[in-house]
Amino acid sequence: MRDPLLETSGKIVGFYEREYYCFSNFSSFAVEWQGRLWPTSEHAYQAAKFFGEYPEIVEEIAKVRSAHEAMKLAKVTHLDKVPSDWDSRKAGVMEDICRHKLSQHPYVRKKLLETSEMDMVEDSPKDGFWGWGADKKGRNELGKIWMRLRDEIKK
């Protein structure tokens, strides 16, 4: 269901669905990162949890077709193997992946510049860390990453 604020205010760019979906990690923009071409930025992010320790899990994630499958492998099937320090590293990893995605896809760059000075929100009702969550009071870390990258390319 669409949020009326996103449809009428012109001040918030939501990218969980709709016109700005290219900023979602689930959008089908392949990303070359860490010497490999990943089908989506979600694949790269989920695989990064297992770099070094579990190359077989990295391969498994790299080979699945959808971003949803990649997420399920990391967050359900292999959750017990995620390093204990992942939470302290995950935002930096995500920003690096998004920076690569931006540099490799002119369309993503164009859409990012179109957002001008608007607030960018991963308007996912499911994720209060990367998005705004069900109560719309989440941290929106992915939105913040995209706004920082926008500021960088405008300089």
C-alpha positions as MATLAB code, in Angstrom:
seq = 'MRDPLLETSGKIVGFYEREYYCFSNFSSFAVEWQGRLWPTSEHAYQAAKFFGEYPEIVEEIAKVRSAHEAMKLAKVTHLDKVPSDWDSRKAGVMEDICRHKLSQHPYVRKKLLETSEMDMVEDSPKDGFWGWGADKKGRNELGKIWMRLRDEIKK';
ca = [
       0.000    0.000    0.000;
       1.368    3.398   -0.925;
       1.953    6.078    1.645;
       0.099    9.299    0.730;
       3.002   11.406    2.049;
       5.306    9.965   -0.586;
       2.773   10.647   -3.316;
       1.998   14.260   -2.472;
       4.722   16.019   -0.503;
       7.478   15.990   -3.094;
      10.000   16.105   -0.250;
      10.561   12.412    0.379;
      11.821    9.885   -2.133;
      10.767    6.367   -1.217;
      12.599    3.595   -3.008;
      11.234    0.348   -1.641;
       9.004    0.277   -4.722;
       8.036    2.681   -7.508;
      10.099    5.038   -9.611;
      13.218    5.028   -7.437;
      13.443    1.278   -6.911;
      16.914    1.362   -8.487;
      18.239    2.363   -5.035;
      16.941   -0.850   -3.508;
      19.461   -3.643   -3.049;
      16.907   -5.945   -4.628;
      16.804   -4.045   -7.926;
      18.365   -5.907  -10.819;
      21.520   -3.850  -11.256;
      24.572   -6.100  -11.271;
      27.495   -4.781   -9.236;
      31.162   -5.527   -9.699;
      32.617   -5.534   -6.211;
      35.548   -7.282   -4.546;
      36.684   -8.719   -7.882;
      33.376  -10.359   -8.732;
      30.212   -9.490  -10.615;
      27.188   -9.881   -8.319;
      23.637  -10.130   -9.726;
      22.410   -7.481   -7.256;
      23.862   -5.383   -4.477;
      21.906   -7.596   -2.055;
      23.888  -10.622   -3.242;
      27.150   -8.745   -2.615;
      26.064   -7.525    0.812;
      24.846  -10.908    2.032;
      27.940  -12.699    0.698;
      30.231  -10.178    2.424;
      29.153  -11.596    5.772;
      31.029  -14.787    4.949;
      34.176  -13.522    3.179;
      37.314  -15.246    4.393;
      35.729  -17.799    6.703;
      33.173  -19.518    4.488;
      34.006  -19.337    0.774;
      31.500  -22.104    0.054;
      28.666  -19.934    1.417;
      29.906  -16.975   -0.640;
      29.697  -19.197   -3.736;
      26.247  -20.432   -2.791;
      24.964  -16.864   -2.421;
      26.613  -15.774   -5.670;
      24.821  -18.498   -7.611;
      21.232  -17.987   -6.472;
      18.959  -16.221   -8.907;
      17.156  -13.715   -6.735;
      18.100  -11.190   -4.094;
      15.445  -12.726   -1.846;
      17.178  -16.105   -2.072;
      20.534  -14.486   -1.261;
      19.034  -12.811    1.793;
      17.390  -16.029    2.969;
      20.660  -17.958    2.714;
      22.462  -15.404    4.882;
      19.700  -14.549    7.350;
      18.124  -17.982    7.807;
      20.115  -20.910    6.439;
      23.559  -19.713    7.552;
      22.660  -17.217   10.279;
      24.753  -19.120   12.832;
      27.895  -18.467   10.764;
      27.611  -14.677   10.547;
      30.645  -13.171   12.342;
      29.998  -11.622   15.742;
      31.462   -8.285   14.591;
      29.207   -7.993   11.530;
      26.920   -5.368   13.061;
      29.877   -3.033   13.557;
      30.967   -3.434    9.918;
      27.752   -3.728    7.947;
      27.075   -0.038    7.275;
      30.567    0.502    5.854;
      30.226   -2.562    3.643;
      26.841   -1.383    2.388;
      28.145    2.090    1.595;
      31.041    0.636   -0.379;
      28.700   -1.589   -2.390;
      26.323    1.310   -3.096;
      29.250    3.492   -4.174;
      30.283    0.814   -6.672;
      26.724    0.439   -7.929;
      26.504    4.191   -8.443;
      29.806    4.370  -10.322;
      28.875    1.486  -12.621;
      25.359    2.509  -13.621;
      24.736    5.908  -15.269;
      20.983    5.411  -14.816;
      21.392    5.117  -11.035;
      23.533    8.270  -11.033;
      20.908   10.114  -13.097;
      18.106    9.046  -10.762;
      20.160   10.013   -7.706;
      20.755   13.510   -9.055;
      17.024   13.800   -9.812;
      16.322   13.499   -6.094;
      17.944   16.914   -5.632;
      17.754   17.819   -1.933;
      14.873   15.501   -1.035;
      15.100   13.046    1.826;
      15.601    9.497    0.613;
      13.859    6.734    2.521;
      13.903    3.001    2.130;
      10.203    2.888    2.880;
      10.208   -0.772    3.831;
       7.704   -1.688    6.519;
       9.913   -4.667    7.416;
      13.279   -3.119    8.234;
      13.841   -0.504   10.912;
      17.616   -0.400   10.463;
      18.099    0.035    6.706;
      14.632    1.550    6.237;
      11.994    3.321    8.237;
      10.225    0.178    9.428;
       6.587   -0.421   10.261;
       6.290    2.636   12.520;
       8.182    4.964   10.132;
      10.618    5.796   12.932;
      13.433    3.485   11.862;
      17.050    4.492   11.294;
      16.859    4.567    7.475;
      20.573    3.827    7.148;
      20.286    2.921    3.451;
      18.550    6.203    2.710;
      21.326    8.044    4.561;
      23.969    6.238    2.503;
      22.321    7.307   -0.756;
      22.028   10.918    0.444;
      25.739   10.956    1.370;
      26.647    9.552   -2.039;
      24.448   12.169   -3.693;
      26.321   14.889   -1.806;
      29.637   13.412   -2.970;
      28.748   13.410   -6.666;
      27.317   16.926   -6.531;
      30.681   18.347   -5.390;
];
